[in-house]
PDB file of C-alpha atoms in Angstrom:
ATOM      1  CA  GLY A   8      -2.337 -14.209  21.615  1.00 62.00           C
ATOM      2  CA  ALA A   9       1.176 -12.671  21.724  1.00 80.00           C
ATOM      3  CA  VAL A  10       0.000  -9.315  20.656  1.00 91.00           C
ATOM      4  CA  VAL A  11       2.408  -6.245  20.742  1.00 95.00           C
ATOM      5  CA  SER A  12       1.335  -2.716  20.792  1.00 96.00           C
ATOM      6  CA  GLN A  13       3.387   0.306  20.187  1.00 97.00           C
ATOM      7  CA  HIS A  14       2.576   3.988  20.816  1.00 97.00           C
ATOM      8  CA  PRO A  15       2.772   6.506  19.102  1.00 98.00           C
ATOM      9  CA  SER A  16       2.137   5.152  15.519  1.00 97.00           C
ATOM     10  CA  ARG A  17       3.471   8.122  13.829  1.00 97.00           C
ATOM     11  CA  VAL A  18       5.280  11.339  15.390  1.00 97.00           C
ATOM     12  CA  ILE A  19       6.704  14.291  13.837  1.00 97.00           C
ATOM     13  CA  CYS A  20       9.221  16.525  16.123  1.00 96.00           C
ATOM     14  CA  LYS A  21      11.617  18.986  15.758  1.00 97.00           C
ATOM     15  CA  SER A  22      15.304  18.780  15.707  1.00 97.00           C
ATOM     16  CA  GLY A  23      16.875  18.845  19.251  1.00 97.00           C
ATOM     17  CA  THR A  24      13.583  17.731  20.852  1.00 97.00           C
ATOM     18  CA  SER A  25      13.321  14.325  22.593  1.00 97.00           C
ATOM     19  CA  VAL A  26      10.818  11.536  21.751  1.00 98.00           C
ATOM     20  CA  LYS A  27       9.607   8.497  23.884  1.00 98.00           C
ATOM     21  CA  ILE A  28       8.074   5.285  22.288  1.00 98.00           C
ATOM     22  CA  GLU A  29       6.391   2.802  24.079  1.00 97.00           C
ATOM     23  CA  CYS A  30       6.156  -0.922  23.458  1.00 96.00           C
ATOM     24  CA  ARG A  31       3.703  -3.085  25.488  1.00 95.00           C
ATOM     25  CA  SER A  32       2.890  -6.784  25.413  1.00 91.00           C
ATOM     26  CA  LEU A  33      -0.725  -6.795  25.783  1.00 91.00           C
ATOM     27  CA  ASP A  34      -1.432 -10.500  26.579  1.00 85.00           C
ATOM     28  CA  PHE A  35       1.924 -11.847  27.949  1.00 84.00           C
ATOM     29  CA  GLN A  36       4.816 -11.302  30.058  1.00 86.00           C
ATOM     30  CA  ALA A  37       7.713 -10.356  27.914  1.00 85.00           C
ATOM     31  CA  THR A  38      10.840 -11.667  29.232  1.00 80.00           C
ATOM     32  CA  THR A  39      12.945  -9.826  26.584  1.00 89.00           C
ATOM     33  CA  MET A  40      12.303  -6.923  24.106  1.00 93.00           C
ATOM     34  CA  PHE A  41      14.027  -5.878  21.208  1.00 95.00           C
ATOM     35  CA  TRP A  42      14.369  -2.488  19.471  1.00 97.00           C
ATOM     36  CA  TYR A  43      14.890  -2.349  15.655  1.00 97.00           C
ATOM     37  CA  ARG A  44      15.227   0.439  13.101  1.00 97.00           C
ATOM     38  CA  GLN A  45      14.184   0.030   9.563  1.00 96.00           C
ATOM     39  CA  PHE A  46      15.057   2.315   6.498  1.00 92.00           C
ATOM     40  CA  PRO A  47      12.808   2.341   3.576  1.00 89.00           C
ATOM     41  CA  LYS A  48      13.148  -1.033   1.408  1.00 87.00           C
ATOM     42  CA  GLN A  49      15.676  -2.371   3.755  1.00 91.00           C
ATOM     43  CA  SER A  50      15.886  -4.957   6.509  1.00 93.00           C
ATOM     44  CA  LEU A  51      15.545  -4.689  10.233  1.00 94.00           C
ATOM     45  CA  MET A  52      18.543  -3.496  11.958  1.00 93.00           C
ATOM     46  CA  LEU A  53      18.751  -4.537  15.657  1.00 93.00           C
ATOM     47  CA  MET A  54      19.603  -1.430  17.957  1.00 95.00           C
ATOM     48  CA  ALA A  55      19.168  -2.953  21.518  1.00 94.00           C
ATOM     49  CA  THR A  56      17.896  -5.866  23.514  1.00 92.00           C
ATOM     50  CA  SER A  57      16.243  -5.122  26.810  1.00 90.00           C
ATOM     51  CA  ASN A  58      15.585  -7.423  29.755  1.00 85.00           C
ATOM     52  CA  GLU A  59      13.214  -6.438  32.430  1.00 81.00           C
ATOM     53  CA  GLY A  60      14.862  -4.899  35.374  1.00 80.00           C
ATOM     54  CA  SER A  61      18.412  -4.743  33.889  1.00 83.00           C
ATOM     55  CA  LYS A  62      20.183  -2.398  31.424  1.00 86.00           C
ATOM     56  CA  ALA A  63      19.621  -2.635  27.712  1.00 91.00           C
ATOM     57  CA  THR A  64      22.214  -4.315  25.802  1.00 91.00           C
ATOM     58  CA  TYR A  65      23.186  -2.216  22.798  1.00 94.00           C
ATOM     59  CA  GLU A  66      24.551  -3.246  19.484  1.00 92.00           C
ATOM     60  CA  GLN A  67      27.975  -2.143  18.071  1.00 92.00           C
ATOM     61  CA  GLY A  68      27.380   1.505  16.736  1.00 94.00           C
ATOM     62  CA  VAL A  69      24.345   2.314  18.548  1.00 95.00           C
ATOM     63  CA  GLU A  70      24.799   5.294  20.715  1.00 94.00           C
ATOM     64  CA  LYS A  71      23.273   4.446  24.424  1.00 93.00           C
ATOM     65  CA  ASP A  72      23.013   7.801  25.363  1.00 95.00           C
ATOM     66  CA  LYS A  73      21.074   8.816  22.329  1.00 96.00           C
ATOM     67  CA  PHE A  74      18.731   5.968  22.412  1.00 97.00           C
ATOM     68  CA  LEU A  75      17.577   5.432  25.955  1.00 96.00           C
ATOM     69  CA  ILE A  76      15.875   2.277  26.623  1.00 94.00           C
ATOM     70  CA  ASN A  77      13.848   1.562  29.840  1.00 91.00           C
ATOM     71  CA  HIS A  78      12.386  -1.804  30.510  1.00 88.00           C
ATOM     72  CA  ALA A  79      10.602  -1.222  33.988  1.00 82.00           C
ATOM     73  CA  SER A  80       8.044  -3.912  33.818  1.00 88.00           C
ATOM     74  CA  LEU A  81       7.483  -7.663  31.998  1.00 88.00           C
ATOM     75  CA  THR A  82       4.998  -5.625  29.934  1.00 91.00           C
ATOM     76  CA  LEU A  83       6.479  -2.264  28.912  1.00 93.00           C
ATOM     77  CA  SER A  84       9.730  -1.185  27.283  1.00 94.00           C
ATOM     78  CA  THR A  85      10.167   2.369  26.261  1.00 96.00           C
ATOM     79  CA  LEU A  86      12.856   4.040  23.654  1.00 97.00           C
ATOM     80  CA  THR A  87      13.669   7.612  24.050  1.00 97.00           C
ATOM     81  CA  VAL A  88      15.380   9.248  21.060  1.00 98.00           C
ATOM     82  CA  THR A  89      17.344  12.196  22.580  1.00 97.00           C
ATOM     83  CA  SER A  90      18.270  15.429  21.036  1.00 97.00           C
ATOM     84  CA  ALA A  91      16.811  14.125  17.925  1.00 97.00           C
ATOM     85  CA  HIS A  92      18.374  14.834  14.379  1.00 96.00           C
ATOM     86  CA  PRO A  93      16.486  14.433  10.952  1.00 96.00           C
ATOM     87  CA  GLU A  94      19.076  11.554  10.381  1.00 96.00           C
ATOM     88  CA  ASP A  95      17.225   9.883  13.171  1.00 97.00           C
ATOM     89  CA  SER A  96      13.766   9.849  11.165  1.00 97.00           C
ATOM     90  CA  SER A  97      13.075   6.453  10.633  1.00 97.00           C
ATOM     91  CA  PHE A  98      10.585   3.516  11.161  1.00 97.00           C
ATOM     92  CA  TYR A  99      11.303   2.286  14.850  1.00 98.00           C
ATOM     93  CA  ILE A 100       9.823  -1.363  15.621  1.00 98.00           C
ATOM     94  CA  CYS A 101       9.910  -3.290  18.940  1.00 97.00           C
ATOM     95  CA  SER A 102       9.365  -6.803  19.385  1.00 95.00           C
ATOM     96  CA  ALA A 103       9.076  -9.048  22.587  1.00 93.00           C
ATOM     97  CA  LYS A 104       9.437 -12.809  23.214  1.00 88.00           C
ATOM     98  CA  PHE A 105       7.532 -14.517  26.097  1.00 78.00           C
ATOM     99  CA  ARG A 106       8.735 -18.144  26.324  1.00 72.00           C
ATOM    100  CA  ARG A 107      12.104 -18.242  28.062  1.00 68.00           C
ATOM    101  CA  ASN A 108      13.624 -20.780  25.881  1.00 69.00           C
ATOM    102  CA  SER A 109      11.898 -19.627  22.578  1.00 77.00           C
ATOM    103  CA  TYR A 110      13.406 -17.608  19.803  1.00 81.00           C
ATOM    104  CA  GLU A 111      10.167 -16.344  18.598  1.00 88.00           C
ATOM    105  CA  GLN A 112       9.650 -12.824  18.698  1.00 91.00           C
ATOM    106  CA  TYR A 113       6.534 -10.999  18.125  1.00 93.00           C
ATOM    107  CA  PHE A 114       6.658  -7.647  16.469  1.00 96.00           C
ATOM    108  CA  GLY A 115       4.639  -4.518  17.327  1.00 97.00           C
ATOM    109  CA  PRO A 116       3.122  -2.243  14.377  1.00 97.00           C
ATOM    110  CA  GLY A 117       6.126   0.224  14.340  1.00 97.00           C
ATOM    111  CA  THR A 118       6.363   3.866  15.052  1.00 98.00           C
ATOM    112  CA  ARG A 119       7.305   6.401  11.813  1.00 97.00           C
ATOM    113  CA  LEU A 120       9.583   9.082  13.425  1.00 98.00           C
ATOM    114  CA  THR A 121      10.086  12.108  11.402  1.00 97.00           C
ATOM    115  CA  VAL A 122      12.491  14.745  12.687  1.00 97.00           C
ATOM    116  CA  THR A 123      11.961  18.207  10.932  1.00 96.00           C
TER     117      THR A 123
ATOM    118  CA  GLY B   4      28.645 -10.084  11.180  1.00 53.00           C
ATOM    119  CA  GLN B   5      26.811 -13.135  10.157  1.00 59.00           C
ATOM    120  CA  GLN B   6      24.717 -12.734   6.998  1.00 77.00           C
ATOM    121  CA  LEU B   7      21.628 -14.366   5.454  1.00 88.00           C
ATOM    122  CA  ASN B   8      21.405 -14.545   1.965  1.00 94.00           C
ATOM    123  CA  GLN B   9      17.859 -14.151   0.826  1.00 96.00           C
ATOM    124  CA  SER B  10      16.621 -14.879  -2.606  1.00 96.00           C
ATOM    125  CA  PRO B  11      15.012 -13.781  -4.815  1.00 97.00           C
ATOM    126  CA  GLN B  12      15.246 -10.320  -3.978  1.00 96.00           C
ATOM    127  CA  SER B  13      11.609  -9.590  -5.585  1.00 97.00           C
ATOM    128  CA  MET B  14       9.007 -11.440  -7.475  1.00 96.00           C
ATOM    129  CA  PHE B  15       6.266 -10.637  -9.754  1.00 97.00           C
ATOM    130  CA  ILE B  16       3.510 -13.338  -9.827  1.00 96.00           C
ATOM    131  CA  GLN B  17       0.104 -13.901 -11.343  1.00 97.00           C
ATOM    132  CA  GLU B  18      -2.701 -14.690  -8.725  1.00 97.00           C
ATOM    133  CA  GLY B  19      -2.823 -18.512  -8.404  1.00 97.00           C
ATOM    134  CA  GLU B  20       0.692 -19.256  -8.921  1.00 97.00           C
ATOM    135  CA  ASP B  21       2.980 -21.078  -6.400  1.00 97.00           C
ATOM    136  CA  VAL B  22       5.758 -18.914  -4.691  1.00 97.00           C
ATOM    137  CA  SER B  23       9.290 -20.206  -3.614  1.00 98.00           C
ATOM    138  CA  MET B  24      11.815 -18.206  -1.622  1.00 98.00           C
ATOM    139  CA  ASN B  25      14.950 -19.238   0.347  1.00 97.00           C
ATOM    140  CA  CYS B  26      17.589 -18.372   2.748  1.00 96.00           C
ATOM    141  CA  THR B  27      21.058 -19.460   2.805  1.00 96.00           C
ATOM    142  CA  SER B  28      24.161 -19.005   5.203  1.00 93.00           C
ATOM    143  CA  SER B  29      27.643 -20.219   5.440  1.00 90.00           C
ATOM    144  CA  SER B  30      26.896 -20.506   9.246  1.00 89.00           C
ATOM    145  CA  ILE B  31      24.650 -23.013  11.009  1.00 91.00           C
ATOM    146  CA  PHE B  32      21.684 -21.802  12.590  1.00 90.00           C
ATOM    147  CA  ASN B  33      19.696 -23.306  15.432  1.00 88.00           C
ATOM    148  CA  THR B  34      16.205 -21.845  14.330  1.00 91.00           C
ATOM    149  CA  TRP B  35      14.586 -20.350  11.239  1.00 94.00           C
ATOM    150  CA  LEU B  36      11.718 -18.411  11.466  1.00 95.00           C
ATOM    151  CA  TRP B  37       9.624 -16.842   8.329  1.00 97.00           C
ATOM    152  CA  TYR B  38       8.033 -13.132   8.847  1.00 97.00           C
ATOM    153  CA  LYS B  39       5.815 -11.216   6.457  1.00 98.00           C
ATOM    154  CA  GLN B  40       5.627  -7.529   6.558  1.00 97.00           C
ATOM    155  CA  ASP B  41       3.025  -5.409   5.248  1.00 96.00           C
ATOM    156  CA  PRO B  42       3.782  -1.580   4.155  1.00 91.00           C
ATOM    157  CA  GLY B  43       3.987   0.576   7.357  1.00 92.00           C
ATOM    158  CA  GLU B  44       3.376  -2.357   9.861  1.00 95.00           C
ATOM    159  CA  GLY B  45       5.685  -4.569  11.706  1.00 96.00           C
ATOM    160  CA  PRO B  46       6.485  -8.226  10.760  1.00 96.00           C
ATOM    161  CA  VAL B  47       4.290 -10.860  11.489  1.00 96.00           C
ATOM    162  CA  LEU B  48       5.395 -14.533  12.323  1.00 95.00           C
ATOM    163  CA  LEU B  49       4.387 -16.925   9.778  1.00 96.00           C
ATOM    164  CA  ILE B  50       6.042 -20.177  10.551  1.00 96.00           C
ATOM    165  CA  ALA B  51       8.928 -20.984  13.340  1.00 94.00           C
ATOM    166  CA  LEU B  52      11.420 -23.866  12.674  1.00 95.00           C
ATOM    167  CA  TYR B  53      13.520 -25.677  15.333  1.00 92.00           C
ATOM    168  CA  LYS B  54      15.021 -29.062  13.962  1.00 93.00           C
ATOM    169  CA  ALA B  55      17.078 -29.542  10.963  1.00 94.00           C
ATOM    170  CA  GLY B  56      14.910 -31.263   8.108  1.00 95.00           C
ATOM    171  CA  GLU B  57      11.615 -30.059   9.842  1.00 95.00           C
ATOM    172  CA  LEU B  58       8.839 -29.353   7.232  1.00 97.00           C
ATOM    173  CA  THR B  59       6.020 -27.260   8.632  1.00 97.00           C
ATOM    174  CA  SER B  60       2.812 -25.978   7.030  1.00 97.00           C
ATOM    175  CA  ASN B  61       0.283 -22.984   8.007  1.00 95.00           C
ATOM    176  CA  GLY B  62      -2.266 -22.844   5.559  1.00 97.00           C
ATOM    177  CA  ARG B  63      -0.960 -22.311   2.133  1.00 98.00           C
ATOM    178  CA  LEU B  64       2.401 -21.581   3.529  1.00 98.00           C
ATOM    179  CA  THR B  65       5.029 -24.396   3.870  1.00 98.00           C
ATOM    180  CA  ALA B  66       8.623 -23.964   5.197  1.00 98.00           C
ATOM    181  CA  GLN B  67      11.425 -26.463   5.827  1.00 97.00           C
ATOM    182  CA  PHE B  68      14.509 -26.193   7.868  1.00 96.00           C
ATOM    183  CA  GLY B  69      17.460 -27.385   5.861  1.00 96.00           C
ATOM    184  CA  ILE B  70      19.072 -30.659   6.623  1.00 96.00           C
ATOM    185  CA  THR B  71      22.485 -28.846   6.876  1.00 95.00           C
ATOM    186  CA  ARG B  72      20.987 -26.142   9.160  1.00 94.00           C
ATOM    187  CA  LYS B  73      22.392 -23.563   6.886  1.00 94.00           C
ATOM    188  CA  ASP B  74      19.220 -22.723   4.865  1.00 96.00           C
ATOM    189  CA  SER B  75      15.415 -22.886   4.805  1.00 97.00           C
ATOM    190  CA  PHE B  76      12.760 -22.318   2.337  1.00 97.00           C
ATOM    191  CA  LEU B  77       9.243 -20.937   2.317  1.00 98.00           C
ATOM    192  CA  ASN B  78       6.837 -22.116  -0.067  1.00 98.00           C
ATOM    193  CA  ILE B  79       3.480 -20.211  -0.801  1.00 98.00           C
ATOM    194  CA  SER B  80       0.673 -22.158  -2.994  1.00 98.00           C
ATOM    195  CA  ALA B  81      -1.990 -20.753  -5.069  1.00 98.00           C
ATOM    196  CA  SER B  82      -1.046 -17.213  -4.290  1.00 97.00           C
ATOM    197  CA  ILE B  83      -3.762 -14.601  -3.782  1.00 97.00           C
ATOM    198  CA  PRO B  84      -3.543 -10.773  -3.825  1.00 96.00           C
ATOM    199  CA  SER B  85      -3.329 -10.484   0.046  1.00 96.00           C
ATOM    200  CA  ASP B  86      -0.018 -12.425  -0.141  1.00 97.00           C
ATOM    201  CA  VAL B  87       1.721  -9.261  -1.427  1.00 97.00           C
ATOM    202  CA  GLY B  88       4.078  -8.117   1.173  1.00 97.00           C
ATOM    203  CA  ILE B  89       7.857  -8.362   2.177  1.00 97.00           C
ATOM    204  CA  TYR B  90       8.931 -11.748   3.585  1.00 98.00           C
ATOM    205  CA  PHE B  91      11.822 -11.976   5.805  1.00 97.00           C
ATOM    206  CA  CYS B  92      13.694 -14.904   6.878  1.00 97.00           C
ATOM    207  CA  ALA B  93      15.390 -14.680  10.179  1.00 95.00           C
ATOM    208  CA  GLY B  94      17.883 -17.140  12.118  1.00 91.00           C
ATOM    209  CA  GLN B  95      19.322 -17.789  15.492  1.00 86.00           C
ATOM    210  CA  LEU B  96      22.974 -18.451  15.472  1.00 77.00           C
ATOM    211  CA  PRO B  97      24.096 -20.958  18.205  1.00 72.00           C
ATOM    212  CA  SER B  98      25.754 -19.080  21.321  1.00 63.00           C
ATOM    213  CA  ASP B  99      29.177 -20.488  20.359  1.00 56.00           C
ATOM    214  CA  SER B 100      28.984 -18.685  16.891  1.00 54.00           C
ATOM    215  CA  GLY B 101      28.104 -15.501  18.466  1.00 54.00           C
ATOM    216  CA  GLY B 102      24.588 -15.939  18.895  1.00 53.00           C
ATOM    217  CA  SER B 103      23.382 -14.404  22.413  1.00 59.00           C
ATOM    218  CA  ASN B 104      20.429 -13.157  24.357  1.00 63.00           C
ATOM    219  CA  TYR B 105      18.107 -14.764  21.554  1.00 78.00           C
ATOM    220  CA  LYS B 106      18.991 -12.251  18.914  1.00 84.00           C
ATOM    221  CA  LEU B 107      17.579 -12.949  15.460  1.00 89.00           C
ATOM    222  CA  THR B 108      19.859 -12.390  12.218  1.00 89.00           C
ATOM    223  CA  PHE B 109      17.420 -10.987   9.284  1.00 93.00           C
ATOM    224  CA  GLY B 110      17.637 -11.829   5.715  1.00 94.00           C
ATOM    225  CA  LYS B 111      17.150  -8.730   3.342  1.00 95.00           C
ATOM    226  CA  GLY B 112      13.685  -9.707   2.428  1.00 96.00           C
ATOM    227  CA  THR B 113      11.940 -10.949  -0.833  1.00 97.00           C
ATOM    228  CA  LEU B 114       9.161  -8.510  -2.102  1.00 97.00           C
ATOM    229  CA  LEU B 115       6.471 -10.294  -3.570  1.00 97.00           C
ATOM    230  CA  THR B 116       3.846  -8.874  -6.001  1.00 97.00           C
ATOM    231  CA  VAL B 117       0.911 -10.600  -6.806  1.00 96.00           C
ATOM    232  CA  ASN B 118      -1.178  -9.706 -10.140  1.00 93.00           C
ATOM    233  CA  PRO B 119      -4.877 -10.435  -9.844  1.00 90.00           C
TER     234      PRO B 119
END
């Protein structure tokens, strides 16, 4: 149980275009989903917390207009990187929690974004 | 922000050896979680700890929630080649210390290499 998928696993896009990454909880309803960014050989950096049906809460320094998050249902959250630049190239990982009073987060397999 | 100090940064061991890594903080944490990340993948939850002093096992893995609530360790016994990866500790701060919305604070990871 507690399987989270992400799509696509890899994406290459040109500078200035937008890219959408999907995060789905496959066998549970996720009360909260999280989006992280990870640079090579570094830890996970939380970008935003997403609750179904409400606006995402962004971490300090993360541009909400650049990283659009939509959590339309209890099993799907999307991250759209708008007007992507090469410095946005990174490994983006989502996670989900399904127990209301639990802190356990289950992670997706990640999406490797390369902006050329 | 709050920091978790994870050590060691990296370990090189022989197959069959036992491994120990730990996380410490100057802050009290409500929850400690241990994750393993393989290259190019999302982290996988290994063990979750919720009570001070709690000792929990998952196969060859054992983790403990420090009695002061400021530290946790993870032990791996009789290591095998597939134990290779990056191990992250993660903690949940109490809400009156800045923790909110079930966010986790991550350590910087311990890179484990197992020589066959």
